[in-house]
Amino acid sequence: MTTIKEIKELLATVKELDNPLFLELEKDTRSGVQKEISKRKKAIQAELDEDLRLESMLSYEKELYKQGLTFIAGVDEVGRGPLAGPVVAAAVILPKNCKIRGLNDSKKIPKKKHLEIYHAVQDQALAIGIGIMDNQVIDQVNIYEATKLAMKEAISQVSPKPEHLLIDAMKLELSIPQTAIIKGDANSLSIAAASIVAKVTRDELMKEYDQQYPGYDFTANAGYGTAKHLKGLEKLGVTPIHRTSFEPVKTLVSTKKDK
């Protein structure tokens, strides 16, 4: 009789829910066999669901493919809201119809999966550009303008030059045709790819800043105004990477000047 281990290995080769092997194995009354059948069916269904999700996230790209375009860059940023650190943008061109398992809006990807999906994007992308605008630029021109500058910087690094831009809820003053998509990082795979590249790039920068300026918990909070960060500000004061145009940093700076 075939062992349950052998049946498990056999089931691993099955990719369709209507495979006749399931009907054949369902005649086996052993509970271990039935458990393996159920497990494999769930795994196949999960794969099919993921494929459908990824397919739906390619709808904007597919419309552009129909127009004969190939080099479509997704553009996104992270770091508009933190009290410290830069705003980081990324521009990513994926190959035609590229589907990367687990790729989604970076806020929806479990933290432990960030690096794995980031590396998958790095491996498969045709081109990646990164733009970084530090806190000084943010304080000079405001966060909205700094975000646009970071996006333009990221796009300028992409080669081949994009034929069309898919941007998360933003219009840029560029000659390249573009589509601004509300919640783009959840609705376009190209933007989602840019989202995870920007996120991981910025998180790594904030880890380095945590070494340079300990006491603010930058590794954990990435510069956002958490309780530990605010406590660090109160106790240690403002660092050279804090955004002095953002509250409560602005008030801390002005209070210090008044003393």
PDB file of C-alpha atoms in Angstrom:
ATOM      1  CA  MET A   1       0.000   0.000   0.000  1.00  0.00           C
ATOM      2  CA  THR A   2       1.174   3.522  -0.818  1.00  0.00           C
ATOM      3  CA  THR A   3       2.340   5.358   2.299  1.00  0.00           C
ATOM      4  CA  ILE A   4       0.860   8.688   3.386  1.00  0.00           C
ATOM      5  CA  LYS A   5       4.274  10.306   2.840  1.00  0.00           C
ATOM      6  CA  GLU A   6       4.310   9.063  -0.767  1.00  0.00           C
ATOM      7  CA  ILE A   7       0.738  10.314  -1.288  1.00  0.00           C
ATOM      8  CA  LYS A   8       1.749  13.740   0.093  1.00  0.00           C
ATOM      9  CA  GLU A   9       4.642  13.909  -2.402  1.00  0.00           C
ATOM     10  CA  LEU A  10       2.296  12.866  -5.209  1.00  0.00           C
ATOM     11  CA  LEU A  11      -0.275  15.513  -4.250  1.00  0.00           C
ATOM     12  CA  ALA A  12       2.431  18.197  -4.289  1.00  0.00           C
ATOM     13  CA  THR A  13       2.637  17.739  -8.065  1.00  0.00           C
ATOM     14  CA  VAL A  14      -1.112  18.392  -8.552  1.00  0.00           C
ATOM     15  CA  LYS A  15      -1.954  21.946  -9.662  1.00  0.00           C
ATOM     16  CA  GLU A  16      -5.711  21.735 -10.524  1.00  0.00           C
ATOM     17  CA  LEU A  17      -8.690  21.170  -8.252  1.00  0.00           C
ATOM     18  CA  ASP A  18     -10.382  18.928 -10.848  1.00  0.00           C
ATOM     19  CA  ASN A  19      -7.390  16.595 -11.165  1.00  0.00           C
ATOM     20  CA  PRO A  20      -8.665  12.968 -11.317  1.00  0.00           C
ATOM     21  CA  LEU A  21      -6.075  11.971  -8.706  1.00  0.00           C
ATOM     22  CA  PHE A  22      -8.263  13.575  -6.017  1.00  0.00           C
ATOM     23  CA  LEU A  23     -11.228  11.325  -6.923  1.00  0.00           C
ATOM     24  CA  GLU A  24      -8.997   8.294  -6.872  1.00  0.00           C
ATOM     25  CA  LEU A  25      -7.427   9.124  -3.512  1.00  0.00           C
ATOM     26  CA  GLU A  26     -10.749  10.018  -1.905  1.00  0.00           C
ATOM     27  CA  LYS A  27     -11.550   6.295  -1.986  1.00  0.00           C
ATOM     28  CA  ASP A  28      -8.698   5.785   0.508  1.00  0.00           C
ATOM     29  CA  THR A  29     -10.349   5.687   3.944  1.00  0.00           C
ATOM     30  CA  ARG A  30      -7.244   6.551   5.959  1.00  0.00           C
ATOM     31  CA  SER A  31      -7.738   9.811   7.878  1.00  0.00           C
ATOM     32  CA  GLY A  32      -4.136  10.829   7.139  1.00  0.00           C
ATOM     33  CA  VAL A  33      -4.787  10.591   3.392  1.00  0.00           C
ATOM     34  CA  GLN A  34      -8.030  12.604   3.659  1.00  0.00           C
ATOM     35  CA  LYS A  35      -6.154  15.241   5.674  1.00  0.00           C
ATOM     36  CA  GLU A  36      -3.474  15.529   2.963  1.00  0.00           C
ATOM     37  CA  ILE A  37      -6.157  15.819   0.234  1.00  0.00           C
ATOM     38  CA  SER A  38      -7.897  18.633   2.151  1.00  0.00           C
ATOM     39  CA  LYS A  39      -4.587  20.426   2.789  1.00  0.00           C
ATOM     40  CA  ARG A  40      -3.562  20.225  -0.888  1.00  0.00           C
ATOM     41  CA  LYS A  41      -6.964  21.455  -2.110  1.00  0.00           C
ATOM     42  CA  LYS A  42      -6.738  24.463   0.235  1.00  0.00           C
ATOM     43  CA  ALA A  43      -3.226  25.243  -1.027  1.00  0.00           C
ATOM     44  CA  ILE A  44      -4.356  25.048  -4.676  1.00  0.00           C
ATOM     45  CA  GLN A  45      -7.355  27.297  -3.919  1.00  0.00           C
ATOM     46  CA  ALA A  46      -5.063  29.811  -2.185  1.00  0.00           C
ATOM     47  CA  GLU A  47      -2.807  29.830  -5.277  1.00  0.00           C
ATOM     48  CA  LEU A  48      -5.815  30.409  -7.557  1.00  0.00           C
ATOM     49  CA  ASP A  49      -7.108  33.225  -5.319  1.00  0.00           C
ATOM     50  CA  GLU A  50      -3.686  34.864  -5.264  1.00  0.00           C
ATOM     51  CA  ASP A  51      -3.435  34.616  -9.042  1.00  0.00           C
ATOM     52  CA  LEU A  52      -6.836  36.319  -9.398  1.00  0.00           C
ATOM     53  CA  ARG A  53      -5.798  39.070  -6.988  1.00  0.00           C
ATOM     54  CA  LEU A  54      -2.576  39.716  -8.886  1.00  0.00           C
ATOM     55  CA  GLU A  55      -4.447  39.614 -12.205  1.00  0.00           C
ATOM     56  CA  SER A  56      -6.864  42.296 -10.972  1.00  0.00           C
ATOM     57  CA  MET A  57      -3.894  44.442  -9.873  1.00  0.00           C
ATOM     58  CA  LEU A  58      -2.581  44.354 -13.449  1.00  0.00           C
ATOM     59  CA  SER A  59      -5.690  46.000 -14.963  1.00  0.00           C
ATOM     60  CA  TYR A  60      -4.082  49.440 -15.461  1.00  0.00           C
ATOM     61  CA  GLU A  61      -0.922  47.878 -16.896  1.00  0.00           C
ATOM     62  CA  LYS A  62      -2.943  45.648 -19.278  1.00  0.00           C
ATOM     63  CA  GLU A  63      -4.775  48.666 -20.718  1.00  0.00           C
ATOM     64  CA  LEU A  64      -1.395  50.225 -21.499  1.00  0.00           C
ATOM     65  CA  TYR A  65      -0.026  46.964 -22.963  1.00  0.00           C
ATOM     66  CA  LYS A  66      -2.968  47.070 -25.405  1.00  0.00           C
ATOM     67  CA  GLN A  67      -1.687  50.473 -26.567  1.00  0.00           C
ATOM     68  CA  GLY A  68       1.676  48.890 -27.375  1.00  0.00           C
ATOM     69  CA  LEU A  69       3.484  50.220 -24.298  1.00  0.00           C
ATOM     70  CA  THR A  70       6.012  48.045 -22.494  1.00  0.00           C
ATOM     71  CA  PHE A  71       8.012  50.253 -20.124  1.00  0.00           C
ATOM     72  CA  ILE A  72       5.423  51.234 -17.528  1.00  0.00           C
ATOM     73  CA  ALA A  73       6.803  52.612 -14.270  1.00  0.00           C
ATOM     74  CA  GLY A  74       4.912  52.415 -11.004  1.00  0.00           C
ATOM     75  CA  VAL A  75       5.779  55.307  -8.680  1.00  0.00           C
ATOM     76  CA  ASP A  76       5.158  55.583  -4.931  1.00  0.00           C
ATOM     77  CA  GLU A  77       6.588  57.153  -1.802  1.00  0.00           C
ATOM     78  CA  VAL A  78       6.836  56.504   1.929  1.00  0.00           C
ATOM     79  CA  GLY A  79       7.535  58.841   4.796  1.00  0.00           C
ATOM     80  CA  ARG A  80       5.184  61.792   4.416  1.00  0.00           C
ATOM     81  CA  GLY A  81       3.971  61.662   8.013  1.00  0.00           C
ATOM     82  CA  PRO A  82       7.026  61.036  10.237  1.00  0.00           C
ATOM     83  CA  LEU A  83       8.603  63.682  12.442  1.00  0.00           C
ATOM     84  CA  ALA A  84      12.122  62.630  11.413  1.00  0.00           C
ATOM     85  CA  GLY A  85      14.013  61.316   8.429  1.00  0.00           C
ATOM     86  CA  PRO A  86      13.585  61.710   4.677  1.00  0.00           C
ATOM     87  CA  VAL A  87      10.717  61.084   2.298  1.00  0.00           C
ATOM     88  CA  VAL A  88      11.687  58.238  -0.057  1.00  0.00           C
ATOM     89  CA  ALA A  89      10.183  57.529  -3.491  1.00  0.00           C
ATOM     90  CA  ALA A  90      10.731  54.618  -5.856  1.00  0.00           C
ATOM     91  CA  ALA A  91       9.959  54.053  -9.540  1.00  0.00           C
ATOM     92  CA  VAL A  92       9.785  50.440 -10.741  1.00  0.00           C
ATOM     93  CA  ILE A  93       9.306  48.934 -14.210  1.00  0.00           C
ATOM     94  CA  LEU A  94       8.200  45.300 -14.047  1.00  0.00           C
ATOM     95  CA  PRO A  95       8.332  42.922 -17.022  1.00  0.00           C
ATOM     96  CA  LYS A  96       5.084  42.552 -18.998  1.00  0.00           C
ATOM     97  CA  ASN A  97       2.411  40.604 -17.045  1.00  0.00           C
ATOM     98  CA  CYS A  98       4.850  40.041 -14.163  1.00  0.00           C
ATOM     99  CA  LYS A  99       3.161  38.605 -11.066  1.00  0.00           C
ATOM    100  CA  ILE A 100       5.076  38.475  -7.795  1.00  0.00           C
ATOM    101  CA  ARG A 101       3.372  36.364  -5.130  1.00  0.00           C
ATOM    102  CA  GLY A 102       2.473  38.367  -2.045  1.00  0.00           C
ATOM    103  CA  LEU A 103       3.105  41.736  -3.692  1.00  0.00           C
ATOM    104  CA  ASN A 104       0.630  44.293  -2.397  1.00  0.00           C
ATOM    105  CA  ASP A 105       0.422  47.735  -0.849  1.00  0.00           C
ATOM    106  CA  SER A 106       3.433  47.642   1.531  1.00  0.00           C
ATOM    107  CA  LYS A 107       1.120  48.546   4.461  1.00  0.00           C
ATOM    108  CA  LYS A 108      -0.755  45.266   3.858  1.00  0.00           C
ATOM    109  CA  ILE A 109       2.335  43.060   3.659  1.00  0.00           C
ATOM    110  CA  PRO A 110       3.363  41.511   7.010  1.00  0.00           C
ATOM    111  CA  LYS A 111       6.573  43.135   8.243  1.00  0.00           C
ATOM    112  CA  LYS A 112       8.414  39.785   8.260  1.00  0.00           C
ATOM    113  CA  LYS A 113       7.665  39.416   4.518  1.00  0.00           C
ATOM    114  CA  HIS A 114       8.942  42.869   3.490  1.00  0.00           C
ATOM    115  CA  LEU A 115      12.517  41.853   2.689  1.00  0.00           C
ATOM    116  CA  GLU A 116      11.502  38.671   0.861  1.00  0.00           C
ATOM    117  CA  ILE A 117       9.137  40.561  -1.474  1.00  0.00           C
ATOM    118  CA  TYR A 118      11.595  43.457  -1.811  1.00  0.00           C
ATOM    119  CA  HIS A 119      14.244  40.968  -3.047  1.00  0.00           C
ATOM    120  CA  ALA A 120      11.724  39.377  -5.437  1.00  0.00           C
ATOM    121  CA  VAL A 121      11.049  42.831  -6.938  1.00  0.00           C
ATOM    122  CA  GLN A 122      14.804  43.528  -7.149  1.00  0.00           C
ATOM    123  CA  ASP A 123      15.323  40.201  -8.945  1.00  0.00           C
ATOM    124  CA  GLN A 124      12.506  40.585 -11.453  1.00  0.00           C
ATOM    125  CA  ALA A 125      12.225  44.320 -12.174  1.00  0.00           C
ATOM    126  CA  LEU A 126      13.532  45.660 -15.489  1.00  0.00           C
ATOM    127  CA  ALA A 127      14.506  48.941 -13.802  1.00  0.00           C
ATOM    128  CA  ILE A 128      14.382  50.585 -10.363  1.00  0.00           C
ATOM    129  CA  GLY A 129      14.991  54.214  -9.401  1.00  0.00           C
ATOM    130  CA  ILE A 130      15.072  55.699  -5.889  1.00  0.00           C
ATOM    131  CA  GLY A 131      14.658  59.352  -4.867  1.00  0.00           C
ATOM    132  CA  ILE A 132      15.398  60.648  -1.372  1.00  0.00           C
ATOM    133  CA  MET A 133      14.612  64.128  -0.051  1.00  0.00           C
ATOM    134  CA  ASP A 134      15.943  64.777   3.441  1.00  0.00           C
ATOM    135  CA  ASN A 135      14.318  66.685   6.292  1.00  0.00           C
ATOM    136  CA  GLN A 136      16.047  69.933   5.288  1.00  0.00           C
ATOM    137  CA  VAL A 137      14.421  69.862   1.838  1.00  0.00           C
ATOM    138  CA  ILE A 138      11.070  68.967   3.463  1.00  0.00           C
ATOM    139  CA  ASP A 139      11.373  71.967   5.814  1.00  0.00           C
ATOM    140  CA  GLN A 140      12.348  74.272   2.928  1.00  0.00           C
ATOM    141  CA  VAL A 141       9.653  73.387   0.379  1.00  0.00           C
ATOM    142  CA  ASN A 142       6.973  71.469   2.428  1.00  0.00           C
ATOM    143  CA  ILE A 143       6.289  67.735   2.435  1.00  0.00           C
ATOM    144  CA  TYR A 144       4.016  67.714  -0.638  1.00  0.00           C
ATOM    145  CA  GLU A 145       6.610  69.424  -2.847  1.00  0.00           C
ATOM    146  CA  ALA A 146       9.430  67.308  -1.365  1.00  0.00           C
ATOM    147  CA  THR A 147       7.434  64.178  -2.229  1.00  0.00           C
ATOM    148  CA  LYS A 148       7.140  65.313  -5.846  1.00  0.00           C
ATOM    149  CA  LEU A 149      10.878  66.053  -5.963  1.00  0.00           C
ATOM    150  CA  ALA A 150      11.662  62.575  -4.611  1.00  0.00           C
ATOM    151  CA  MET A 151       9.375  60.987  -7.216  1.00  0.00           C
ATOM    152  CA  LYS A 152      10.974  62.964 -10.041  1.00  0.00           C
ATOM    153  CA  GLU A 153      14.429  61.963  -8.794  1.00  0.00           C
ATOM    154  CA  ALA A 154      13.405  58.281  -8.744  1.00  0.00           C
ATOM    155  CA  ILE A 155      11.955  58.490 -12.279  1.00  0.00           C
ATOM    156  CA  SER A 156      15.091  60.211 -13.607  1.00  0.00           C
ATOM    157  CA  GLN A 157      17.178  57.200 -12.528  1.00  0.00           C
ATOM    158  CA  VAL A 158      15.066  54.665 -14.437  1.00  0.00           C
ATOM    159  CA  SER A 159      16.557  53.281 -17.647  1.00  0.00           C
ATOM    160  CA  PRO A 160      15.011  52.567 -20.122  1.00  0.00           C
ATOM    161  CA  LYS A 161      12.982  55.753 -19.869  1.00  0.00           C
ATOM    162  CA  PRO A 162       9.372  54.974 -18.887  1.00  0.00           C
ATOM    163  CA  GLU A 163       6.739  55.295 -21.633  1.00  0.00           C
ATOM    164  CA  HIS A 164       4.002  55.822 -19.037  1.00  0.00           C
ATOM    165  CA  LEU A 165       3.845  56.465 -15.289  1.00  0.00           C
ATOM    166  CA  LEU A 166       1.336  54.962 -12.869  1.00  0.00           C
ATOM    167  CA  ILE A 167       1.486  57.141  -9.753  1.00  0.00           C
ATOM    168  CA  ASP A 168      -0.154  56.778  -6.374  1.00  0.00           C
ATOM    169  CA  ALA A 169      -2.629  59.710  -6.218  1.00  0.00           C
ATOM    170  CA  MET A 170      -0.245  62.341  -7.583  1.00  0.00           C
ATOM    171  CA  LYS A 171       0.330  64.308 -10.802  1.00  0.00           C
ATOM    172  CA  LEU A 172       3.871  65.319 -11.692  1.00  0.00           C
ATOM    173  CA  GLU A 173       5.034  68.153 -13.938  1.00  0.00           C
ATOM    174  CA  LEU A 174       6.774  65.853 -16.411  1.00  0.00           C
ATOM    175  CA  SER A 175       6.460  65.275 -20.156  1.00  0.00           C
ATOM    176  CA  ILE A 176       5.954  61.512 -19.630  1.00  0.00           C
ATOM    177  CA  PRO A 177       2.264  60.476 -19.931  1.00  0.00           C
ATOM    178  CA  GLN A 178       0.908  59.468 -16.535  1.00  0.00           C
ATOM    179  CA  THR A 179      -2.090  58.131 -14.660  1.00  0.00           C
ATOM    180  CA  ALA A 180      -2.761  59.106 -11.050  1.00  0.00           C
ATOM    181  CA  ILE A 181      -4.485  56.225  -9.249  1.00  0.00           C
ATOM    182  CA  ILE A 182      -6.285  56.633  -5.922  1.00  0.00           C
ATOM    183  CA  LYS A 183      -4.965  53.945  -3.533  1.00  0.00           C
ATOM    184  CA  GLY A 184      -2.604  53.015  -6.352  1.00  0.00           C
ATOM    185  CA  ASP A 185      -0.413  50.792  -4.173  1.00  0.00           C
ATOM    186  CA  ALA A 186      -3.437  48.505  -3.646  1.00  0.00           C
ATOM    187  CA  ASN A 187      -4.677  48.695  -7.262  1.00  0.00           C
ATOM    188  CA  SER A 188      -1.554  48.449  -9.424  1.00  0.00           C
ATOM    189  CA  LEU A 189       1.231  45.886  -9.186  1.00  0.00           C
ATOM    190  CA  SER A 190       3.775  48.364 -10.557  1.00  0.00           C
ATOM    191  CA  ILE A 191       2.904  50.897  -7.845  1.00  0.00           C
ATOM    192  CA  ALA A 192       2.873  48.151  -5.201  1.00  0.00           C
ATOM    193  CA  ALA A 193       6.410  47.193  -6.313  1.00  0.00           C
ATOM    194  CA  ALA A 194       7.509  50.830  -5.928  1.00  0.00           C
ATOM    195  CA  SER A 195       5.783  50.951  -2.536  1.00  0.00           C
ATOM    196  CA  ILE A 196       7.751  48.016  -1.091  1.00  0.00           C
ATOM    197  CA  VAL A 197      11.070  49.255  -2.546  1.00  0.00           C
ATOM    198  CA  ALA A 198      10.534  52.715  -1.046  1.00  0.00           C
ATOM    199  CA  LYS A 199       9.395  51.231   2.288  1.00  0.00           C
ATOM    200  CA  VAL A 200      12.357  48.876   2.746  1.00  0.00           C
ATOM    201  CA  THR A 201      14.835  51.540   1.576  1.00  0.00           C
ATOM    202  CA  ARG A 202      13.489  54.045   4.104  1.00  0.00           C
ATOM    203  CA  ASP A 203      13.264  51.515   6.945  1.00  0.00           C
ATOM    204  CA  GLU A 204      16.928  50.610   6.424  1.00  0.00           C
ATOM    205  CA  LEU A 205      17.895  54.303   6.503  1.00  0.00           C
ATOM    206  CA  MET A 206      15.968  54.778   9.758  1.00  0.00           C
ATOM    207  CA  LYS A 207      17.779  51.771  11.289  1.00  0.00           C
ATOM    208  CA  GLU A 208      21.075  53.491  10.497  1.00  0.00           C
ATOM    209  CA  TYR A 209      19.797  56.711  12.067  1.00  0.00           C
ATOM    210  CA  ASP A 210      18.821  54.719  15.166  1.00  0.00           C
ATOM    211  CA  GLN A 211      22.500  53.787  15.576  1.00  0.00           C
ATOM    212  CA  GLN A 212      23.541  57.396  15.026  1.00  0.00           C
ATOM    213  CA  TYR A 213      20.869  58.915  17.271  1.00  0.00           C
ATOM    214  CA  PRO A 214      19.906  56.348  19.926  1.00  0.00           C
ATOM    215  CA  GLY A 215      17.020  56.983  22.283  1.00  0.00           C
ATOM    216  CA  TYR A 216      14.262  57.755  19.763  1.00  0.00           C
ATOM    217  CA  ASP A 217      13.416  54.145  18.762  1.00  0.00           C
ATOM    218  CA  PHE A 218      13.809  54.930  15.043  1.00  0.00           C
ATOM    219  CA  THR A 219      14.191  51.230  14.098  1.00  0.00           C
ATOM    220  CA  ALA A 220      10.727  50.475  15.460  1.00  0.00           C
ATOM    221  CA  ASN A 221       8.873  53.697  14.590  1.00  0.00           C
ATOM    222  CA  ALA A 222      10.688  54.807  11.372  1.00  0.00           C
ATOM    223  CA  GLY A 223      10.465  58.398  12.617  1.00  0.00           C
ATOM    224  CA  TYR A 224       6.701  58.456  13.283  1.00  0.00           C
ATOM    225  CA  GLY A 225       5.522  60.154  16.463  1.00  0.00           C
ATOM    226  CA  THR A 226       5.154  57.156  18.758  1.00  0.00           C
ATOM    227  CA  ALA A 227       5.189  57.443  22.568  1.00  0.00           C
ATOM    228  CA  LYS A 228       8.853  56.311  22.732  1.00  0.00           C
ATOM    229  CA  HIS A 229       9.850  58.796  20.021  1.00  0.00           C
ATOM    230  CA  LEU A 230       8.073  61.688  21.776  1.00  0.00           C
ATOM    231  CA  LYS A 231       9.687  60.671  25.077  1.00  0.00           C
ATOM    232  CA  GLY A 232      13.082  60.719  23.352  1.00  0.00           C
ATOM    233  CA  LEU A 233      12.391  64.204  21.976  1.00  0.00           C
ATOM    234  CA  GLU A 234      11.395  65.452  25.411  1.00  0.00           C
ATOM    235  CA  LYS A 235      14.436  63.937  27.089  1.00  0.00           C
ATOM    236  CA  LEU A 236      17.172  64.304  24.424  1.00  0.00           C
ATOM    237  CA  GLY A 237      15.908  67.143  22.245  1.00  0.00           C
ATOM    238  CA  VAL A 238      15.841  67.564  18.468  1.00  0.00           C
ATOM    239  CA  THR A 239      18.352  65.746  16.214  1.00  0.00           C
ATOM    240  CA  PRO A 240      19.719  66.971  12.852  1.00  0.00           C
ATOM    241  CA  ILE A 241      17.272  64.612  11.067  1.00  0.00           C
ATOM    242  CA  HIS A 242      14.097  65.959  12.697  1.00  0.00           C
ATOM    243  CA  ARG A 243      11.639  67.967  10.581  1.00  0.00           C
ATOM    244  CA  THR A 244      11.509  71.373  12.241  1.00  0.00           C
ATOM    245  CA  SER A 245       8.405  72.386  10.259  1.00  0.00           C
ATOM    246  CA  PHE A 246       6.426  69.516  11.850  1.00  0.00           C
ATOM    247  CA  GLU A 247       4.763  69.694  15.252  1.00  0.00           C
ATOM    248  CA  PRO A 248       5.715  69.070  18.035  1.00  0.00           C
ATOM    249  CA  VAL A 249       9.309  69.462  16.769  1.00  0.00           C
ATOM    250  CA  LYS A 250       8.564  73.022  15.606  1.00  0.00           C
ATOM    251  CA  THR A 251       7.436  74.068  19.083  1.00  0.00           C
ATOM    252  CA  LEU A 252      10.437  72.385  20.735  1.00  0.00           C
ATOM    253  CA  VAL A 253      12.817  74.293  18.433  1.00  0.00           C
ATOM    254  CA  SER A 254      11.100  77.653  18.992  1.00  0.00           C
ATOM    255  CA  THR A 255      10.986  77.080  22.789  1.00  0.00           C
ATOM    256  CA  LYS A 256      14.699  76.345  22.798  1.00  0.00           C
ATOM    257  CA  LYS A 257      15.376  79.544  20.818  1.00  0.00           C
ATOM    258  CA  ASP A 258      13.305  81.598  23.263  1.00  0.00           C
ATOM    259  CA  LYS A 259      15.308  80.378  26.268  1.00  0.00           C
TER     260      LYS A 259
END
